[in-house]
């Protein structure tokens, strides 16, 4: 008969609890009883899981400190509604015959109170039937359902609070993860531990085709009766994209040209036109449609171009601010993923022309080169005072080394003529003098300035 204690007694029992070293053994059970250490917040020292508590003939407790006053058991109502349990003492051990499963036991001694809960697994066994791939998949998660029996295993604290004892059912599957260092998608194995069977929500979603494998639970594993099932092949619904941008020219503000822009950065691209940038897109398994968008605004309200290729190269010739992003979607367009937004800034054109240099191979100012930015057309001619053309080039990153027909010319005054067009539409027509400064060169002869007849 269950005796109702005043609530104050239940509170006193809980507050007086302390962990005492004791052990519990069982007789008559066909399989070992699983012992789990209790959480201090529950007031339970141990939780015992018996394969079938009805098989247990007796339960023996040893190692209790002090004199045992009484033993009570309680249900989901908590310790305030505990009832007396008959027990006997033999060789210093406390004996309880035919203990009832799914009950908590309070052990009151002269030095305090200890407690444990006994789970009857047979009343709530695990049986795995199937793994269903639910049709209501979304873009942010993957939903599956494990059917069969295997509801949560509950136990109760001293004050009647319901707790869940995890079955530790193992769910295994494959998915994709982005490898930043190698710029590839790696297929990786994932595991999720479940307290019980039922509907399972996976966040982030699964990005690759895979089967789901379920095995458990941890109690059947101890009893060497672990169950396993496998689903049919799952086709992902969610999509993931990544992208990469690399610039191999541009960003020049002076005559030192040719350095690569840092690859993969979302900003810092562009600089001087023409700016050649390659864009590369990477997609997960479910992506069927891809598109690169180029716009004049970061919100992509004004889209200039759309490129359906997964990878493409583009040469920026006009001054301005550009925004580029990569988009991927699944077959029916229900899921869409957007990659990083790249900012490309093409500056206004500029042309700066030096008027002197000293080609003496000392590593300083040995080549006459213009400083420039955003020139999409360029042509330069160099003459002597008699009008003979000594040098001609069309790439503004090139320059004149002070030689004519392979030999160094004499110090003195020479002349240039430049025609150029900027990315901003500005036209340049420049002419002026170039002074080759006096210098002494060792081991190399010079030639006189060629006459007009040469």
CSV table of C-alpha atoms in Angstrom, one decimal:
chain,number,residue,atom,x,y,z
A,1,UNK,CA,0.0,0.0,0.0
A,2,UNK,CA,1.4,3.4,-1.0
A,3,UNK,CA,1.7,5.8,1.9
A,4,UNK,CA,1.6,9.5,1.3
A,5,UNK,CA,4.2,11.5,3.1
A,6,UNK,CA,4.0,15.2,3.6
A,7,UNK,CA,5.8,17.2,1.0
A,8,UNK,CA,8.2,18.5,3.6
A,9,UNK,CA,9.4,15.0,4.2
A,10,UNK,CA,10.0,14.4,0.4
A,11,UNK,CA,12.1,17.6,0.3
A,12,UNK,CA,14.1,16.5,3.4
A,13,UNK,CA,14.8,13.1,1.9
A,14,UNK,CA,16.1,14.7,-1.3
A,15,UNK,CA,18.3,17.3,0.4
A,16,UNK,CA,19.8,14.7,2.7
A,17,UNK,CA,20.9,12.5,-0.2
A,18,UNK,CA,24.6,11.9,-0.5
A,19,UNK,CA,26.5,9.4,-2.6
A,20,UNK,CA,27.7,6.4,-0.5
A,21,UNK,CA,29.8,3.6,-2.0
A,22,UNK,CA,27.5,0.6,-2.3
A,23,UNK,CA,26.9,-2.1,-4.9
A,24,UNK,CA,23.9,-4.0,-6.1
A,25,UNK,CA,23.9,-7.5,-7.4
A,26,UNK,CA,21.2,-9.6,-9.0
A,27,UNK,CA,20.2,-13.3,-9.0
A,28,UNK,CA,18.0,-15.2,-11.4
A,29,UNK,CA,18.4,-12.8,-14.4
A,30,UNK,CA,19.3,-14.5,-17.7
A,31,UNK,CA,21.4,-11.5,-18.9
A,32,UNK,CA,23.7,-9.1,-17.1
A,33,UNK,CA,22.2,-6.0,-15.5
A,34,UNK,CA,23.6,-2.8,-17.0
A,35,UNK,CA,24.8,-0.3,-14.3
A,36,UNK,CA,24.8,3.5,-15.1
A,37,UNK,CA,26.0,6.1,-12.7
A,38,UNK,CA,23.3,8.6,-11.8
A,39,UNK,CA,23.4,12.3,-12.2
A,40,UNK,CA,23.7,14.2,-8.9
A,41,UNK,CA,20.9,16.5,-9.9
A,42,UNK,CA,18.5,13.5,-9.9
A,43,UNK,CA,19.3,12.3,-6.4
A,44,UNK,CA,20.0,8.8,-7.8
A,45,UNK,CA,23.3,7.1,-7.3
A,46,UNK,CA,22.7,4.5,-10.0
A,47,UNK,CA,20.3,3.4,-12.7
A,48,UNK,CA,20.1,-0.3,-13.3
A,49,UNK,CA,18.7,-1.7,-16.6
A,50,UNK,CA,17.5,-5.3,-16.4
A,51,UNK,CA,16.7,-7.3,-19.5
A,52,UNK,CA,13.6,-8.6,-17.8
A,53,UNK,CA,13.1,-7.6,-14.2
A,54,UNK,CA,10.5,-10.3,-13.7
A,55,UNK,CA,13.4,-12.9,-14.0
A,56,UNK,CA,15.2,-11.4,-11.0
A,57,UNK,CA,14.7,-13.6,-7.9
A,58,UNK,CA,16.5,-11.3,-5.5
A,59,UNK,CA,18.5,-8.1,-5.3
A,60,UNK,CA,21.4,-7.8,-2.9
A,61,UNK,CA,22.8,-4.5,-1.6
A,62,UNK,CA,26.2,-4.4,0.0
A,63,UNK,CA,28.6,-1.6,1.1
A,64,UNK,CA,26.0,0.7,2.7
A,65,UNK,CA,27.2,2.9,5.5
A,66,UNK,CA,25.4,2.8,8.8
A,67,UNK,CA,22.4,0.9,10.0
A,68,UNK,CA,19.6,0.4,7.6
A,69,UNK,CA,16.4,1.9,8.9
A,70,UNK,CA,14.0,1.1,5.9
A,71,UNK,CA,13.8,0.7,2.2
A,72,UNK,CA,11.1,2.3,0.2
A,73,UNK,CA,10.2,2.4,-3.5
A,74,UNK,CA,8.5,5.0,-5.5
A,75,UNK,CA,7.0,5.4,-9.0
A,76,UNK,CA,6.6,8.4,-11.2
A,77,UNK,CA,5.0,10.2,-8.3
A,78,UNK,CA,8.3,10.7,-6.6
A,79,UNK,CA,9.6,10.0,-3.1
A,80,UNK,CA,6.8,11.8,-1.5
A,81,UNK,CA,4.6,8.8,-2.3
A,82,UNK,CA,7.0,6.1,-1.6
A,83,UNK,CA,5.9,2.7,-0.1
A,84,UNK,CA,7.7,0.3,2.2
A,85,UNK,CA,9.6,-2.6,0.7
A,86,UNK,CA,10.2,-5.8,2.7
A,87,UNK,CA,13.9,-6.7,3.0
A,88,UNK,CA,16.1,-9.0,5.0
A,89,UNK,CA,19.7,-8.9,6.1
A,90,UNK,CA,22.2,-11.7,5.4
A,91,UNK,CA,25.9,-11.6,6.0
A,92,UNK,CA,25.8,-7.8,6.0
A,93,UNK,CA,23.9,-7.6,2.7
A,94,UNK,CA,20.4,-6.2,2.2
A,95,UNK,CA,18.2,-8.6,0.3
A,96,UNK,CA,15.1,-7.6,-1.6
A,97,UNK,CA,13.1,-10.5,-3.1
A,98,UNK,CA,11.4,-10.1,-6.4
A,99,UNK,CA,12.2,-6.4,-7.0
A,100,UNK,CA,9.7,-4.6,-9.2
A,101,UNK,CA,11.0,-2.9,-12.3
A,102,UNK,CA,10.5,0.7,-13.4
A,103,UNK,CA,10.7,1.8,-9.8
A,104,UNK,CA,13.0,3.9,-7.7
A,105,UNK,CA,14.4,2.6,-4.4
A,106,UNK,CA,15.3,4.8,-1.4
A,107,UNK,CA,17.7,3.3,1.2
A,108,UNK,CA,17.6,5.1,4.5
A,109,UNK,CA,20.5,4.5,6.9
A,110,UNK,CA,21.7,6.1,10.1
A,111,UNK,CA,24.2,8.1,8.0
A,112,UNK,CA,22.0,9.3,5.2
A,113,UNK,CA,19.9,8.2,2.2
A,114,UNK,CA,21.0,6.5,-1.1
A,115,UNK,CA,18.8,5.8,-4.1
A,116,UNK,CA,18.7,3.9,-7.4
A,117,UNK,CA,16.2,3.2,-10.2
A,118,UNK,CA,15.6,-0.2,-11.7
A,119,UNK,CA,14.5,-0.2,-15.4
A,120,UNK,CA,12.6,-3.1,-16.9
A,121,UNK,CA,13.8,-3.3,-20.5
A,122,UNK,CA,11.4,-6.0,-21.4
A,123,UNK,CA,8.5,-3.6,-21.0
A,124,UNK,CA,10.0,-1.2,-23.5
A,125,UNK,CA,12.3,-3.2,-25.9
A,126,UNK,CA,13.9,-1.9,-29.1
A,127,UNK,CA,12.7,-3.4,-32.4
A,128,UNK,CA,13.9,-1.7,-35.6
A,129,UNK,CA,11.5,-2.1,-38.6
A,130,UNK,CA,12.5,0.4,-41.3
A,131,UNK,CA,13.9,3.7,-42.1
A,132,UNK,CA,11.6,6.0,-44.1
A,133,UNK,CA,12.8,8.9,-46.1
A,134,UNK,CA,10.2,11.5,-45.6
A,135,UNK,CA,8.8,13.4,-48.6
A,136,UNK,CA,8.6,16.8,-46.8
A,137,UNK,CA,12.3,17.6,-47.1
A,138,UNK,CA,13.3,21.3,-46.9
A,139,UNK,CA,16.5,23.1,-47.8
A,140,UNK,CA,17.9,23.5,-44.3
A,141,UNK,CA,17.5,20.0,-42.9
A,142,UNK,CA,16.9,16.4,-43.8
A,143,UNK,CA,14.1,14.4,-42.2
A,144,UNK,CA,13.9,10.6,-41.8
A,145,UNK,CA,11.8,8.4,-39.7
A,146,UNK,CA,12.9,5.2,-37.9
A,147,UNK,CA,9.9,2.9,-37.4
A,148,UNK,CA,9.4,0.0,-35.0
A,149,UNK,CA,9.3,0.0,-31.2
A,150,UNK,CA,11.8,1.8,-29.0
A,151,UNK,CA,10.1,4.7,-27.3
A,152,UNK,CA,12.1,6.8,-24.8
A,153,UNK,CA,13.1,5.0,-21.6
A,154,UNK,CA,11.9,7.2,-18.7
A,155,UNK,CA,12.9,7.2,-15.1
A,156,UNK,CA,12.1,9.6,-12.3
A,157,UNK,CA,14.0,11.7,-9.8
A,158,UNK,CA,13.3,11.7,-6.1
A,159,UNK,CA,11.0,14.6,-6.5
A,160,UNK,CA,9.1,13.1,-9.4
A,161,UNK,CA,10.8,14.8,-12.4
A,162,UNK,CA,10.8,12.7,-15.5
A,163,UNK,CA,14.2,12.0,-17.1
A,164,UNK,CA,15.2,10.2,-20.3
A,165,UNK,CA,17.7,7.4,-20.3
A,166,UNK,CA,19.3,7.4,-23.7
A,167,UNK,CA,19.2,4.2,-25.6
A,168,UNK,CA,22.3,5.6,-27.6
A,169,UNK,CA,21.0,4.3,-30.9
A,170,UNK,CA,23.6,5.0,-33.6
A,171,UNK,CA,22.6,6.6,-36.9
A,172,UNK,CA,25.3,6.7,-39.6
A,173,UNK,CA,25.3,8.3,-43.0
A,174,UNK,CA,27.5,10.1,-45.5
A,175,UNK,CA,27.4,13.8,-46.5
A,176,UNK,CA,29.6,16.4,-48.1
A,177,UNK,CA,31.8,19.0,-46.4
A,178,UNK,CA,33.7,21.8,-48.0
A,179,UNK,CA,37.5,21.5,-47.9
A,180,UNK,CA,38.8,25.0,-47.8
A,181,UNK,CA,42.5,24.2,-48.3
A,182,UNK,CA,42.0,22.0,-51.4
A,183,UNK,CA,38.8,23.7,-52.8
A,184,UNK,CA,36.9,20.4,-53.1
A,185,UNK,CA,33.9,18.7,-51.5
A,186,UNK,CA,35.0,15.8,-49.3
A,187,UNK,CA,32.6,13.0,-48.6
A,188,UNK,CA,32.5,12.4,-44.9
A,189,UNK,CA,30.8,9.9,-42.6
A,190,UNK,CA,28.6,11.3,-39.9
A,191,UNK,CA,27.1,9.8,-36.8
A,192,UNK,CA,24.2,10.9,-34.6
A,193,UNK,CA,23.3,9.3,-31.3
A,194,UNK,CA,19.5,9.0,-30.7
A,195,UNK,CA,17.7,8.6,-27.4
A,196,UNK,CA,14.9,6.7,-29.0
A,197,UNK,CA,13.5,5.9,-32.5
A,198,UNK,CA,11.0,8.1,-34.4
A,199,UNK,CA,11.4,11.1,-36.6
A,200,UNK,CA,15.0,12.4,-36.9
A,201,UNK,CA,15.9,15.9,-38.1
A,202,UNK,CA,19.4,16.4,-39.4
A,203,UNK,CA,20.8,19.9,-39.4
A,204,UNK,CA,22.8,20.7,-41.5
A,205,UNK,CA,21.0,18.7,-44.2
A,206,UNK,CA,22.6,15.8,-46.1
A,207,UNK,CA,24.3,17.0,-49.3
A,208,UNK,CA,25.2,13.6,-50.9
A,209,UNK,CA,23.5,10.5,-52.0
A,210,UNK,CA,23.7,8.0,-49.1
A,211,UNK,CA,22.1,5.2,-47.2
A,212,UNK,CA,21.2,5.6,-43.6
A,213,UNK,CA,22.3,2.9,-41.2
A,214,UNK,CA,20.8,2.4,-37.7
A,215,UNK,CA,22.1,0.1,-35.0
A,216,UNK,CA,21.4,-0.3,-31.3
A,217,UNK,CA,20.6,0.1,-28.7
A,218,UNK,CA,23.5,0.2,-26.2
A,219,UNK,CA,21.7,-2.3,-23.9
A,220,UNK,CA,21.3,-4.8,-26.7
A,221,UNK,CA,24.9,-4.3,-27.6
A,222,UNK,CA,25.9,-5.3,-24.0
A,223,UNK,CA,23.6,-8.3,-24.3
A,224,UNK,CA,25.1,-9.1,-27.8
A,225,UNK,CA,21.7,-8.7,-29.5
A,226,UNK,CA,22.3,-5.4,-31.3
A,227,UNK,CA,19.9,-4.7,-34.1
A,228,UNK,CA,20.8,-3.1,-37.4
A,229,UNK,CA,18.8,-1.8,-40.4
A,230,UNK,CA,19.7,0.1,-43.6
A,231,UNK,CA,17.6,2.4,-45.7
A,232,UNK,CA,17.3,2.6,-49.5
A,233,UNK,CA,19.5,5.2,-51.3
A,234,UNK,CA,18.6,8.7,-50.3
A,235,UNK,CA,18.9,11.4,-53.0
A,236,UNK,CA,19.6,14.8,-51.4
A,237,UNK,CA,17.3,17.8,-51.8
A,238,UNK,CA,19.5,20.5,-50.2
A,239,UNK,CA,22.2,22.2,-52.1
A,240,UNK,CA,25.5,23.9,-51.3
A,241,UNK,CA,27.8,26.0,-53.4
A,242,UNK,CA,31.2,27.5,-53.0
A,243,UNK,CA,33.2,29.7,-55.3
A,244,UNK,CA,36.7,30.9,-56.0
A,245,UNK,CA,38.1,34.0,-57.9
A,246,UNK,CA,41.6,34.6,-59.1
A,247,UNK,CA,43.0,37.6,-60.9
A,248,UNK,CA,46.3,37.4,-62.8
A,249,UNK,CA,46.7,41.1,-63.8
A,250,UNK,CA,45.3,44.5,-63.0
A,251,UNK,CA,45.7,46.3,-59.6
A,252,UNK,CA,48.6,48.3,-61.1
A,253,UNK,CA,49.3,51.8,-59.9
A,254,UNK,CA,52.8,52.3,-61.3
A,255,UNK,CA,55.2,50.7,-63.6
A,256,UNK,CA,55.8,47.6,-61.4
A,257,UNK,CA,53.2,45.3,-62.9
A,258,UNK,CA,52.4,41.7,-63.3
A,259,UNK,CA,51.8,40.6,-59.6
A,260,UNK,CA,48.9,38.3,-59.0
A,261,UNK,CA,46.0,39.5,-56.9
A,262,UNK,CA,45.4,37.3,-53.8
A,263,UNK,CA,43.2,34.4,-55.1
A,264,UNK,CA,39.8,33.7,-53.6
A,265,UNK,CA,39.3,37.0,-51.8
A,266,UNK,CA,35.9,38.5,-52.1
A,267,UNK,CA,37.3,42.1,-52.2
A,268,UNK,CA,40.5,43.6,-53.5
A,269,UNK,CA,39.8,42.4,-57.0
A,270,UNK,CA,40.1,44.7,-60.0
A,271,UNK,CA,42.3,47.9,-59.8
A,272,UNK,CA,43.6,48.7,-63.2
A,273,UNK,CA,41.9,47.7,-66.5
A,274,UNK,CA,42.1,45.4,-68.3
A,275,UNK,CA,41.6,43.1,-65.3
A,276,UNK,CA,41.4,39.4,-66.2
A,277,UNK,CA,39.6,37.4,-63.5
A,278,UNK,CA,38.7,33.7,-63.5
A,279,UNK,CA,35.7,32.6,-61.6
A,280,UNK,CA,35.2,29.0,-60.5
A,281,UNK,CA,32.1,27.4,-59.0
A,282,UNK,CA,31.8,24.2,-56.9
A,283,UNK,CA,28.6,22.4,-56.3
A,284,UNK,CA,27.1,19.6,-54.2
A,285,UNK,CA,25.3,16.6,-55.6
A,286,UNK,CA,21.8,18.0,-55.8
A,287,UNK,CA,22.8,21.1,-57.8
A,288,UNK,CA,21.5,20.9,-61.3
A,289,UNK,CA,21.2,24.6,-62.4
A,290,UNK,CA,24.1,27.1,-62.0
A,291,UNK,CA,24.5,30.8,-62.7
A,292,UNK,CA,27.0,33.5,-62.2
A,293,UNK,CA,25.5,37.0,-61.9
A,294,UNK,CA,27.3,40.3,-62.4
A,295,UNK,CA,25.6,43.4,-61.1
A,296,UNK,CA,26.4,47.1,-60.4
A,297,UNK,CA,24.9,46.9,-56.9
A,298,UNK,CA,25.5,44.6,-53.9
A,299,UNK,CA,21.8,43.7,-53.7
A,300,UNK,CA,21.8,42.5,-57.4
A,301,UNK,CA,18.8,44.6,-58.3
A,302,UNK,CA,20.6,45.7,-61.5
A,303,UNK,CA,22.1,42.6,-63.1
A,304,UNK,CA,24.3,43.3,-66.1
A,305,UNK,CA,25.1,39.7,-67.1
A,306,UNK,CA,24.2,36.2,-66.4
A,307,UNK,CA,26.6,33.3,-67.1
A,308,UNK,CA,25.3,29.7,-67.0
A,309,UNK,CA,28.7,28.2,-67.1
A,310,UNK,CA,30.1,26.8,-63.8
A,311,UNK,CA,33.4,28.4,-64.6
A,312,UNK,CA,34.2,31.5,-66.7
A,313,UNK,CA,36.8,34.1,-67.3
A,314,UNK,CA,36.0,37.8,-67.7
A,315,UNK,CA,38.1,40.8,-68.7
A,316,UNK,CA,37.0,44.0,-67.0
A,317,UNK,CA,37.6,47.0,-69.3
A,318,UNK,CA,35.3,49.7,-68.0
A,319,UNK,CA,35.7,51.9,-64.9
A,320,UNK,CA,33.2,51.1,-62.2
A,321,UNK,CA,32.2,48.9,-59.3
A,322,UNK,CA,31.0,45.4,-60.0
A,323,UNK,CA,29.5,42.6,-57.9
A,324,UNK,CA,29.7,38.9,-58.9
A,325,UNK,CA,28.2,35.9,-57.2
A,326,UNK,CA,27.5,32.2,-57.9
A,327,UNK,CA,24.1,30.5,-57.5
A,328,UNK,CA,23.1,26.9,-57.6
A,329,UNK,CA,19.7,25.3,-57.4
A,330,UNK,CA,18.2,21.8,-57.4
A,331,UNK,CA,16.2,20.2,-60.2
A,332,UNK,CA,12.8,21.8,-59.3
A,333,UNK,CA,14.3,25.0,-58.0
A,334,UNK,CA,12.9,24.5,-54.6
A,335,UNK,CA,16.3,24.9,-53.0
A,336,UNK,CA,18.9,27.6,-53.9
A,337,UNK,CA,22.3,28.3,-52.5
A,338,UNK,CA,24.2,31.5,-53.0
A,339,UNK,CA,28.0,31.8,-52.7
A,340,UNK,CA,30.2,34.7,-51.7
A,341,UNK,CA,29.8,38.0,-53.4
A,342,UNK,CA,33.0,39.3,-55.1
A,343,UNK,CA,33.6,43.0,-55.4
A,344,UNK,CA,35.6,44.2,-58.4
A,345,UNK,CA,36.6,47.8,-58.6
A,346,UNK,CA,38.0,49.2,-61.8
A,347,UNK,CA,39.6,52.6,-61.2
A,348,UNK,CA,39.8,55.7,-63.4
A,349,UNK,CA,42.6,55.7,-65.9
A,350,UNK,CA,45.9,57.5,-65.3
A,351,UNK,CA,49.1,57.9,-67.2
A,352,UNK,CA,52.4,59.2,-65.7
A,353,UNK,CA,55.5,59.6,-67.8
A,354,UNK,CA,59.0,59.9,-66.5
A,355,UNK,CA,61.5,62.2,-68.2
A,356,UNK,CA,64.8,60.6,-67.4
A,357,UNK,CA,66.5,57.3,-66.6
A,358,UNK,CA,70.0,55.8,-66.4
A,359,UNK,CA,70.4,52.4,-68.1
A,360,UNK,CA,73.7,51.4,-66.4
A,361,UNK,CA,72.6,48.1,-65.1
A,362,UNK,CA,72.9,49.1,-61.5
A,363,UNK,CA,69.4,47.9,-60.7
A,364,UNK,CA,68.0,51.4,-60.2
A,365,UNK,CA,66.0,53.2,-63.0
A,366,UNK,CA,67.6,51.1,-65.7
A,367,UNK,CA,64.4,51.0,-67.9
A,368,UNK,CA,62.2,53.8,-69.0
A,369,UNK,CA,58.6,52.8,-68.1
A,370,UNK,CA,55.4,54.7,-67.8
A,371,UNK,CA,53.2,54.6,-64.7
A,372,UNK,CA,49.6,53.8,-65.6
A,373,UNK,CA,46.2,52.5,-64.5
A,374,UNK,CA,43.2,51.3,-66.4
A,375,UNK,CA,44.6,51.7,-69.9
A,376,UNK,CA,42.8,49.4,-72.4
A,377,UNK,CA,44.7,50.6,-75.4
A,378,UNK,CA,48.3,51.8,-75.5
A,379,UNK,CA,51.1,52.6,-78.1
A,380,UNK,CA,54.4,54.3,-77.7
A,381,UNK,CA,57.2,55.4,-80.1
A,382,UNK,CA,60.6,56.6,-79.2
A,383,UNK,CA,62.8,58.7,-81.5
A,384,UNK,CA,66.1,60.4,-81.5
A,385,UNK,CA,66.6,64.1,-82.3
A,386,UNK,CA,66.8,63.4,-85.9
A,387,UNK,CA,63.5,61.6,-86.0
A,388,UNK,CA,64.7,58.0,-86.3
A,389,UNK,CA,62.4,55.5,-84.5
A,390,UNK,CA,64.5,53.7,-81.9
A,391,UNK,CA,61.8,51.7,-80.1
A,392,UNK,CA,58.1,50.9,-80.3
A,393,UNK,CA,55.8,48.9,-77.9
A,394,UNK,CA,52.1,48.4,-77.2
A,395,UNK,CA,52.1,46.9,-73.7
A,396,UNK,CA,52.3,49.7,-71.1
A,397,UNK,CA,54.0,47.2,-68.7
A,398,UNK,CA,56.9,47.1,-71.1
A,399,UNK,CA,59.6,49.7,-71.3
A,400,UNK,CA,62.7,51.0,-73.2
A,401,UNK,CA,66.2,49.8,-71.9
A,402,UNK,CA,68.0,52.5,-73.8
A,403,UNK,CA,69.2,50.3,-76.6
A,404,UNK,CA,69.0,50.5,-80.4
A,405,UNK,CA,69.6,47.4,-82.4
A,406,UNK,CA,71.0,45.7,-79.3
A,407,UNK,CA,73.5,48.4,-78.3
A,408,UNK,CA,73.2,51.1,-75.8
A,409,UNK,CA,72.7,54.6,-77.1
A,410,UNK,CA,74.7,57.6,-75.9
A,411,UNK,CA,73.4,59.8,-73.0
A,412,UNK,CA,71.3,62.7,-74.2
A,413,UNK,CA,67.8,63.8,-75.1
A,414,UNK,CA,65.3,61.5,-76.9
A,415,UNK,CA,61.6,61.9,-77.6
A,416,UNK,CA,58.5,59.8,-77.1
A,417,UNK,CA,55.0,59.9,-78.6
A,418,UNK,CA,52.1,58.0,-76.8
A,419,UNK,CA,48.6,57.3,-77.7
A,420,UNK,CA,46.3,55.5,-75.2
A,421,UNK,CA,42.7,54.9,-74.2
A,422,UNK,CA,41.5,54.6,-70.6
A,423,UNK,CA,38.8,52.3,-69.3
A,424,UNK,CA,36.8,55.4,-68.4
A,425,UNK,CA,36.9,56.5,-72.1
A,426,UNK,CA,39.6,59.1,-71.6
A,427,UNK,CA,42.0,59.5,-74.6
A,428,UNK,CA,45.6,60.3,-74.1
A,429,UNK,CA,47.9,61.9,-76.7
A,430,UNK,CA,51.3,62.6,-75.1
A,431,UNK,CA,54.7,63.6,-76.4
A,432,UNK,CA,57.8,64.8,-74.7
A,433,UNK,CA,61.5,64.3,-74.1
A,434,UNK,CA,63.4,61.5,-72.4
A,435,UNK,CA,66.8,62.3,-70.8
A,436,UNK,CA,69.4,59.5,-70.6
A,437,UNK,CA,71.7,60.7,-67.9
A,438,UNK,CA,75.5,60.6,-68.1
A,439,UNK,CA,76.9,57.4,-66.7
A,440,UNK,CA,79.9,55.2,-67.0
A,441,UNK,CA,79.5,51.6,-68.1
A,442,UNK,CA,82.2,49.0,-67.7
A,443,UNK,CA,82.5,46.2,-70.3
A,444,UNK,CA,79.9,47.5,-72.7
A,445,UNK,CA,80.4,49.9,-75.6
A,446,UNK,CA,77.9,52.5,-76.7
A,447,UNK,CA,77.0,53.7,-80.2
A,448,UNK,CA,76.3,57.2,-81.4
A,449,UNK,CA,72.8,58.3,-81.9
A,450,UNK,CA,71.7,56.9,-85.3
A,451,UNK,CA,71.4,59.4,-88.1
A,452,UNK,CA,68.2,59.8,-90.0
A,453,UNK,CA,69.7,57.8,-92.8
A,454,UNK,CA,70.1,54.7,-90.7
